[in-house]
Amino acid sequence: MTAKIKPSKGAPHARILGVGGYRPTRVVPNEEILKHIDSSDEWIRSRSGIATRHWAGPDETVATMSVEAGGKAIADAGLTPEQIGGVIVSTVSHFKQTPAIATEIAHLLGTGKPAAFDISAGCAGFGYGLTLAKGMITDGTAEHVLVIGVERLSDLTDLEDRATAFLFGDGAGAVVVGPSKEPAIGPTVWGSEGDKSDTITQTLPWDVYREQDAAEVRYPALRQEGQAVFRWAVYEMAKVAQQALDDAGVSADDLDAFIPHQANMRIIDSMIKTLKLPEHVTVARDVETTGNTSAASIPLAMERLLATGQAKSGDTALVIGFGAGLVYAATVVTLP
Protein backbone atom coordinates (compact mmCIF):
# COMPACT_ATOMS: atom_id res chain seq x y z
CA MET A 1 0.00 0.00 0.00
CA THR A 2 1.36 3.41 -0.99
CA ALA A 3 1.74 5.75 1.98
CA LYS A 4 0.05 9.13 1.74
CA ILE A 5 2.38 12.08 2.20
CA LYS A 6 0.94 14.95 4.21
CA PRO A 7 0.68 18.19 2.22
CA SER A 8 2.86 21.15 3.12
CA LYS A 9 1.30 23.83 5.27
CA GLY A 10 2.92 27.17 4.71
CA ALA A 11 1.78 30.77 4.70
CA PRO A 12 -0.69 31.75 1.97
CA HIS A 13 1.72 34.39 0.67
CA ALA A 14 5.14 35.91 1.35
CA ARG A 15 6.45 39.45 1.62
CA ILE A 16 9.66 41.38 2.22
CA LEU A 17 9.67 42.37 5.90
CA GLY A 18 12.97 44.23 6.19
CA VAL A 19 15.98 45.40 4.21
CA GLY A 20 19.61 46.17 5.04
CA GLY A 21 22.77 47.17 3.21
CA TYR A 22 26.49 47.57 3.68
CA ARG A 23 28.88 49.59 1.52
CA PRO A 24 32.63 49.41 2.17
CA THR A 25 34.18 52.53 3.66
CA ARG A 26 36.63 53.12 0.81
CA VAL A 27 35.16 55.25 -1.98
CA VAL A 28 36.98 54.99 -5.31
CA PRO A 29 36.42 57.86 -7.77
CA ASN A 30 36.91 57.57 -11.51
CA GLU A 31 40.19 59.46 -11.19
CA GLU A 32 41.71 56.48 -9.42
CA ILE A 33 40.57 54.11 -12.16
CA LEU A 34 42.11 56.41 -14.79
CA LYS A 35 45.58 55.72 -13.38
CA HIS A 36 45.38 52.31 -15.02
CA ILE A 37 43.47 52.84 -18.30
CA ASP A 38 43.55 55.34 -21.16
CA SER A 39 40.17 57.00 -20.73
CA SER A 40 38.52 59.99 -19.08
CA ASP A 41 36.01 60.76 -16.37
CA GLU A 42 33.65 62.13 -19.01
CA TRP A 43 33.86 58.91 -21.07
CA ILE A 44 33.19 56.68 -18.05
CA ARG A 45 30.21 58.77 -16.94
CA SER A 46 28.74 58.95 -20.45
CA ARG A 47 29.11 55.20 -21.04
CA SER A 48 27.98 53.95 -17.63
CA GLY A 49 26.79 56.80 -15.43
CA ILE A 50 29.30 55.76 -12.77
CA ALA A 51 31.18 58.44 -10.81
CA THR A 52 32.37 56.43 -7.80
CA ARG A 53 32.27 52.92 -6.42
CA HIS A 54 33.06 51.27 -3.06
CA TRP A 55 35.92 48.78 -2.74
CA ALA A 56 36.34 46.54 0.26
CA GLY A 57 39.37 46.59 2.53
CA PRO A 58 41.09 43.49 3.95
CA ASP A 59 38.64 43.24 6.84
CA GLU A 60 35.54 43.76 4.68
CA THR A 61 35.07 40.20 3.52
CA VAL A 62 32.11 38.53 1.84
CA ALA A 63 31.15 37.17 5.26
CA THR A 64 31.59 40.37 7.29
CA MET A 65 29.74 42.54 4.76
CA SER A 66 26.92 39.99 4.68
CA VAL A 67 26.67 39.94 8.47
CA GLU A 68 26.39 43.75 8.53
CA ALA A 69 23.69 43.85 5.86
CA GLY A 70 21.87 40.78 7.18
CA GLY A 71 21.84 42.06 10.74
CA LYS A 72 20.30 45.34 9.60
CA ALA A 73 17.64 43.53 7.58
CA ILE A 74 16.70 41.32 10.53
CA ALA A 75 16.44 44.35 12.82
CA ASP A 76 14.45 46.27 10.20
CA ALA A 77 11.99 43.36 10.07
CA GLY A 78 11.57 43.55 13.85
CA LEU A 79 12.94 40.04 14.32
CA THR A 80 15.78 38.37 16.17
CA PRO A 81 18.40 36.15 14.49
CA GLU A 82 16.91 33.07 16.19
CA GLN A 83 13.73 33.56 14.14
CA ILE A 84 15.55 33.10 10.82
CA GLY A 85 14.90 29.63 9.41
CA GLY A 86 16.79 29.97 6.14
CA VAL A 87 19.80 31.87 4.81
CA ILE A 88 20.30 32.18 1.05
CA VAL A 89 23.46 33.92 -0.19
CA SER A 90 23.94 34.88 -3.82
CA THR A 91 27.56 35.60 -4.74
CA VAL A 92 30.20 34.91 -7.38
CA SER A 93 33.09 36.20 -5.29
CA HIS A 94 33.29 33.66 -2.46
CA PHE A 95 36.42 31.79 -3.49
CA LYS A 96 36.02 28.60 -1.47
CA GLN A 97 34.27 25.91 -3.46
CA THR A 98 32.98 24.48 -0.18
CA PRO A 99 31.55 24.97 2.38
CA ALA A 100 28.90 27.48 1.42
CA ILE A 101 29.58 30.91 2.90
CA ALA A 102 25.90 31.02 3.94
CA THR A 103 26.61 28.58 6.78
CA GLU A 104 29.35 30.81 8.21
CA ILE A 105 27.16 33.90 7.88
CA ALA A 106 24.27 32.15 9.61
CA HIS A 107 26.57 31.22 12.49
CA LEU A 108 28.05 34.70 12.81
CA LEU A 109 24.55 36.20 12.90
CA GLY A 110 23.55 33.84 15.69
CA THR A 111 20.67 32.30 13.77
CA GLY A 112 20.89 28.81 15.24
CA LYS A 113 20.51 26.00 12.72
CA PRO A 114 18.74 27.37 9.62
CA ALA A 115 18.85 25.90 6.15
CA ALA A 116 21.80 27.73 4.58
CA PHE A 117 23.15 27.61 1.04
CA ASP A 118 24.79 29.67 -1.69
CA ILE A 119 23.56 30.28 -5.22
CA SER A 120 25.45 31.53 -8.26
CA ALA A 121 23.18 33.48 -10.57
CA GLY A 122 25.29 36.56 -11.23
CA CYS A 123 23.45 39.85 -11.34
CA ALA A 124 20.09 38.05 -11.26
CA GLY A 125 21.04 36.34 -8.02
CA PHE A 126 18.86 38.48 -5.77
CA GLY A 127 15.76 37.67 -7.82
CA TYR A 128 16.61 33.98 -7.76
CA GLY A 129 17.13 34.06 -3.99
CA LEU A 130 13.92 36.01 -3.41
CA THR A 131 11.96 33.47 -5.43
CA LEU A 132 13.45 30.54 -3.51
CA ALA A 133 12.70 32.26 -0.21
CA LYS A 134 9.10 32.88 -1.24
CA GLY A 135 8.75 29.18 -2.01
CA MET A 136 10.19 28.21 1.38
CA ILE A 137 7.67 30.46 3.16
CA THR A 138 4.62 29.28 1.24
CA ASP A 139 5.75 25.63 1.44
CA GLY A 140 6.16 25.91 5.20
CA THR A 141 9.80 24.82 5.40
CA ALA A 142 10.77 28.15 7.02
CA GLU A 143 8.86 31.04 8.55
CA HIS A 144 11.49 33.71 7.90
CA VAL A 145 14.27 33.59 5.30
CA LEU A 146 17.24 35.93 4.98
CA VAL A 147 18.26 36.60 1.36
CA ILE A 148 21.68 38.20 0.86
CA GLY A 149 23.35 39.44 -2.31
CA VAL A 150 27.04 40.11 -1.69
CA GLU A 151 30.09 40.73 -3.86
CA ARG A 152 33.76 41.68 -3.66
CA LEU A 153 34.08 42.24 -7.38
CA SER A 154 37.22 44.33 -6.88
CA ASP A 155 38.93 40.95 -6.43
CA LEU A 156 37.87 40.01 -9.97
CA THR A 157 38.51 43.35 -11.68
CA ASP A 158 41.26 43.73 -14.25
CA LEU A 159 42.35 47.32 -13.72
CA GLU A 160 43.99 47.36 -17.15
CA ASP A 161 40.86 46.29 -19.03
CA ARG A 162 39.42 49.51 -20.43
CA ALA A 163 36.02 47.87 -20.97
CA THR A 164 35.42 46.74 -17.38
CA ALA A 165 37.91 48.41 -15.01
CA PHE A 166 35.46 51.15 -14.04
CA LEU A 167 32.32 49.04 -13.70
CA PHE A 168 32.49 46.97 -10.56
CA GLY A 169 32.03 47.70 -6.89
CA ASP A 170 31.73 45.82 -3.61
CA GLY A 171 28.95 45.58 -1.05
CA ALA A 172 26.14 43.54 0.46
CA GLY A 173 22.38 43.93 0.44
CA ALA A 174 19.86 41.79 2.29
CA VAL A 175 16.15 41.32 2.83
CA VAL A 176 14.10 39.21 5.22
CA VAL A 177 11.19 37.38 3.62
CA GLY A 178 8.32 36.22 5.81
CA PRO A 179 4.63 35.24 5.80
CA SER A 180 1.90 37.48 4.46
CA LYS A 181 -1.88 37.32 4.34
CA GLU A 182 -1.92 39.22 1.04
CA PRO A 183 0.17 38.77 -2.12
CA ALA A 184 3.27 40.98 -1.80
CA ILE A 185 5.77 39.20 -4.08
CA GLY A 186 4.47 38.60 -7.56
CA PRO A 187 5.19 35.72 -9.93
CA THR A 188 8.83 35.62 -11.02
CA VAL A 189 9.71 35.77 -14.69
CA TRP A 190 13.12 34.12 -14.87
CA GLY A 191 15.23 32.20 -17.30
CA SER A 192 18.56 31.84 -19.04
CA GLU A 193 20.13 32.13 -22.48
CA GLY A 194 23.15 29.88 -22.26
CA ASP A 195 24.07 30.41 -25.90
CA LYS A 196 25.24 33.87 -24.79
CA SER A 197 27.21 32.67 -21.74
CA ASP A 198 30.52 33.82 -23.22
CA THR A 199 29.45 37.49 -23.23
CA ILE A 200 30.09 37.81 -19.47
CA THR A 201 32.56 35.39 -18.00
CA GLN A 202 35.59 34.77 -15.80
CA THR A 203 38.72 34.85 -17.92
CA LEU A 204 40.26 31.66 -16.47
CA PRO A 205 38.88 28.71 -14.49
CA TRP A 206 40.42 28.05 -11.09
CA ASP A 207 41.82 24.64 -12.09
CA VAL A 208 44.30 26.33 -14.42
CA TYR A 209 46.43 26.92 -11.33
CA ARG A 210 46.68 23.19 -10.80
CA GLU A 211 47.76 22.61 -14.37
CA GLN A 212 50.27 25.46 -14.70
CA ASP A 213 52.77 27.36 -12.60
CA ALA A 214 50.66 29.95 -10.79
CA ALA A 215 53.45 32.50 -11.18
CA GLU A 216 52.99 32.31 -14.96
CA VAL A 217 49.20 32.69 -14.94
CA ARG A 218 47.43 36.01 -14.63
CA TYR A 219 44.81 36.07 -11.87
CA PRO A 220 41.27 35.51 -13.19
CA ALA A 221 39.09 38.56 -13.82
CA LEU A 222 35.66 39.36 -15.17
CA ARG A 223 35.34 40.04 -18.88
CA GLN A 224 32.33 41.07 -20.90
CA GLU A 225 31.39 41.97 -24.45
CA GLY A 226 29.88 45.32 -23.61
CA GLN A 227 27.93 46.04 -26.79
CA ALA A 228 26.39 42.57 -26.96
CA VAL A 229 25.34 42.72 -23.32
CA PHE A 230 23.97 46.25 -23.75
CA ARG A 231 21.82 45.26 -26.74
CA TRP A 232 20.52 42.17 -24.97
CA ALA A 233 19.67 44.07 -21.79
CA VAL A 234 17.96 46.95 -23.58
CA TYR A 235 15.86 44.91 -26.00
CA GLU A 236 15.19 41.66 -24.18
CA MET A 237 15.00 42.69 -20.52
CA ALA A 238 12.30 45.29 -21.14
CA LYS A 239 10.16 42.41 -22.43
CA VAL A 240 10.88 40.39 -19.29
CA ALA A 241 10.03 43.39 -17.10
CA GLN A 242 6.74 43.89 -18.94
CA GLN A 243 5.91 40.20 -18.52
CA ALA A 244 6.51 40.50 -14.76
CA LEU A 245 4.07 43.42 -14.66
CA ASP A 246 1.48 41.47 -16.65
CA ASP A 247 1.86 38.34 -14.51
CA ALA A 248 1.43 40.41 -11.34
CA GLY A 249 -1.69 42.03 -12.75
CA VAL A 250 -0.36 45.58 -12.51
CA SER A 251 0.50 48.25 -15.05
CA ALA A 252 3.32 50.75 -15.25
CA ASP A 253 0.90 53.37 -13.93
CA ASP A 254 0.40 51.28 -10.77
CA LEU A 255 4.10 51.36 -9.91
CA ASP A 256 5.66 53.61 -7.29
CA ALA A 257 9.25 52.52 -7.88
CA PHE A 258 11.46 50.80 -10.44
CA ILE A 259 14.53 49.05 -9.04
CA PRO A 260 16.54 47.48 -11.86
CA HIS A 261 19.96 45.87 -11.59
CA GLN A 262 22.46 48.70 -11.30
CA ALA A 263 24.62 47.82 -14.29
CA ASN A 264 24.58 50.89 -16.47
CA MET A 265 22.65 54.17 -16.44
CA ARG A 266 22.02 54.00 -20.18
CA ILE A 267 20.38 50.59 -19.83
CA ILE A 268 18.18 51.94 -17.04
CA ASP A 269 17.15 54.97 -19.12
CA SER A 270 16.37 52.78 -22.13
CA MET A 271 14.18 50.46 -20.07
CA ILE A 272 12.26 53.44 -18.66
CA LYS A 273 11.43 54.57 -22.19
CA THR A 274 10.51 51.12 -23.46
CA LEU A 275 8.27 50.39 -20.46
CA LYS A 276 6.79 53.90 -20.73
CA LEU A 277 7.11 54.49 -17.01
CA PRO A 278 5.22 57.59 -15.85
CA GLU A 279 7.09 60.45 -14.20
CA HIS A 280 5.70 59.63 -10.75
CA VAL A 281 7.66 56.33 -10.68
CA THR A 282 10.84 56.65 -8.61
CA VAL A 283 13.79 55.05 -10.37
CA ALA A 284 16.80 53.66 -8.49
CA ARG A 285 20.05 55.13 -9.81
CA ASP A 286 22.43 53.80 -7.19
CA VAL A 287 24.91 52.82 -9.92
CA GLU A 288 26.23 56.40 -10.00
CA THR A 289 27.90 56.14 -6.61
CA THR A 290 28.00 52.39 -5.97
CA GLY A 291 28.91 50.91 -9.35
CA ASN A 292 27.84 47.45 -10.46
CA THR A 293 27.72 45.19 -7.40
CA SER A 294 26.06 42.26 -9.21
CA ALA A 295 23.81 40.28 -6.83
CA ALA A 296 24.01 43.04 -4.20
CA SER A 297 22.83 45.86 -6.46
CA ILE A 298 19.04 45.52 -6.16
CA PRO A 299 18.80 45.19 -2.36
CA LEU A 300 21.39 47.97 -1.94
CA ALA A 301 19.39 50.24 -4.25
CA MET A 302 16.16 49.28 -2.46
CA GLU A 303 17.69 50.08 0.92
CA ARG A 304 18.88 53.50 -0.29
CA LEU A 305 15.50 54.46 -1.77
CA LEU A 306 13.78 53.67 1.53
CA ALA A 307 16.49 55.27 3.69
CA THR A 308 16.40 58.53 1.72
CA GLY A 309 12.62 58.70 1.58
CA GLN A 310 12.48 58.39 -2.21
CA ALA A 311 10.31 55.33 -1.66
CA LYS A 312 8.18 54.36 1.31
CA SER A 313 6.83 51.28 3.02
CA GLY A 314 3.95 49.75 1.10
CA ASP A 315 5.03 51.10 -2.27
CA THR A 316 4.74 48.82 -5.29
CA ALA A 317 8.08 48.23 -7.03
CA LEU A 318 9.22 46.40 -10.13
CA VAL A 319 12.61 44.72 -9.66
CA ILE A 320 14.67 43.05 -12.37
CA GLY A 321 18.16 41.57 -12.42
CA PHE A 322 20.13 40.32 -15.41
CA GLY A 323 23.69 39.27 -16.11
CA ALA A 324 26.22 36.48 -16.50
CA GLY A 325 24.78 33.28 -17.82
CA LEU A 326 23.00 35.04 -19.37
CA VAL A 327 20.31 34.85 -16.70
CA TYR A 328 17.48 37.10 -15.60
CA ALA A 329 14.74 37.41 -12.98
CA ALA A 330 11.98 40.00 -12.59
CA THR A 331 9.06 40.39 -10.21
CA VAL A 332 6.79 42.97 -8.61
CA VAL A 333 7.06 43.43 -4.84
CA THR A 334 5.55 45.48 -2.05
CA LEU A 335 8.35 47.38 -0.31
CA PRO A 336 8.85 46.70 3.42
Steps between C-alpha positions, in 0.01 A plus 500: 500500500636841401538734797331838476733795546356787701474824301718796590344768715662834444386860499253598227741764370842652568631854527821693560501599868830686529801617302863577583816600317872540547739702284875482565655812649745559215353713221682474167444787254549471126828689532652202677386263226654730237847431641480159336309553172508750214162666543335799665249577771264637236521178294433277802202709611353518149537125441387375841381785720751396766688768696619299801490149638579335836786251532542276800803505727672190642255475789190552284453144384204333332404364842544820703315717247218245492475495879472881506230510233318193632497628856346828386234319298406279795474803729301692238254209487458519878637149547784333685762278332351192670182549295682454168435153359689534173801690367550531124816674376548596137862572408764431236789629709520246783813313397460181702325231301371357828357549756235751404568843648132511604571256784774723643281809467211325673730407788648848532150650509400264779212346308522151647462219248323637190511353153795683343635488146664706227377561147689625196273695269711808434316829489164320508595329824282714725190419295585131506552508877179695558304246298649207692425672830140562397465130423644403839248725678195382308613135520541528876864391520597833662309789653763767435778488240797734468602567138842660450667624183869567562805562283867595520532556128814709550671162545394406146564834329775538243609859553664504157187393312356822360160336446440387859749667737255774597186289534517293814454573867470312828222476756219296651124539498248286685129453554295289739209317340213384719131402499227724366122484488496690170709455184810721532750322272370440152572212263864490391588515133841335482711308257833464326657529156802275522592553136617846611697380805831615352393867499564532876747258647803438720813508288654181645362205698654434840640159400748669267713559809525127553608442143751785467750690710289759681779755461454481122121538502323832531238506776146444368282805437157580365468568129199603298406590145349835584305572182346153483395515864363853457285401201370191677415690818329788321290296258433175682481603866230760438286212371572298814415800719171550316417131542560530876256792510241305301538187714457707817188662359633855524586767246782750480258762632450291816870508586656725762859391441721328244807325640701343218842339527750783529716412201496807282307828503437483126336159535280635779397803292422281199281268706308798641417613147408155373276427800352851473532559872311810616687786665361418845696170507818532707795340324801361688825647368738367762748402227632858492667474839510125564591352162393154389488274806334207319275302738520776763382782274121466530476467880759778542300727269177404679653580838619842379162596352328421830771660716491826303122517486486469121283194555287403797365192671212347308608635163471272198834441326614317190839332547706333229849352495697375201856395430753221461356180368322676345231481767217725610226531762224759539208539738273758660527546877349705779780690674550432873 
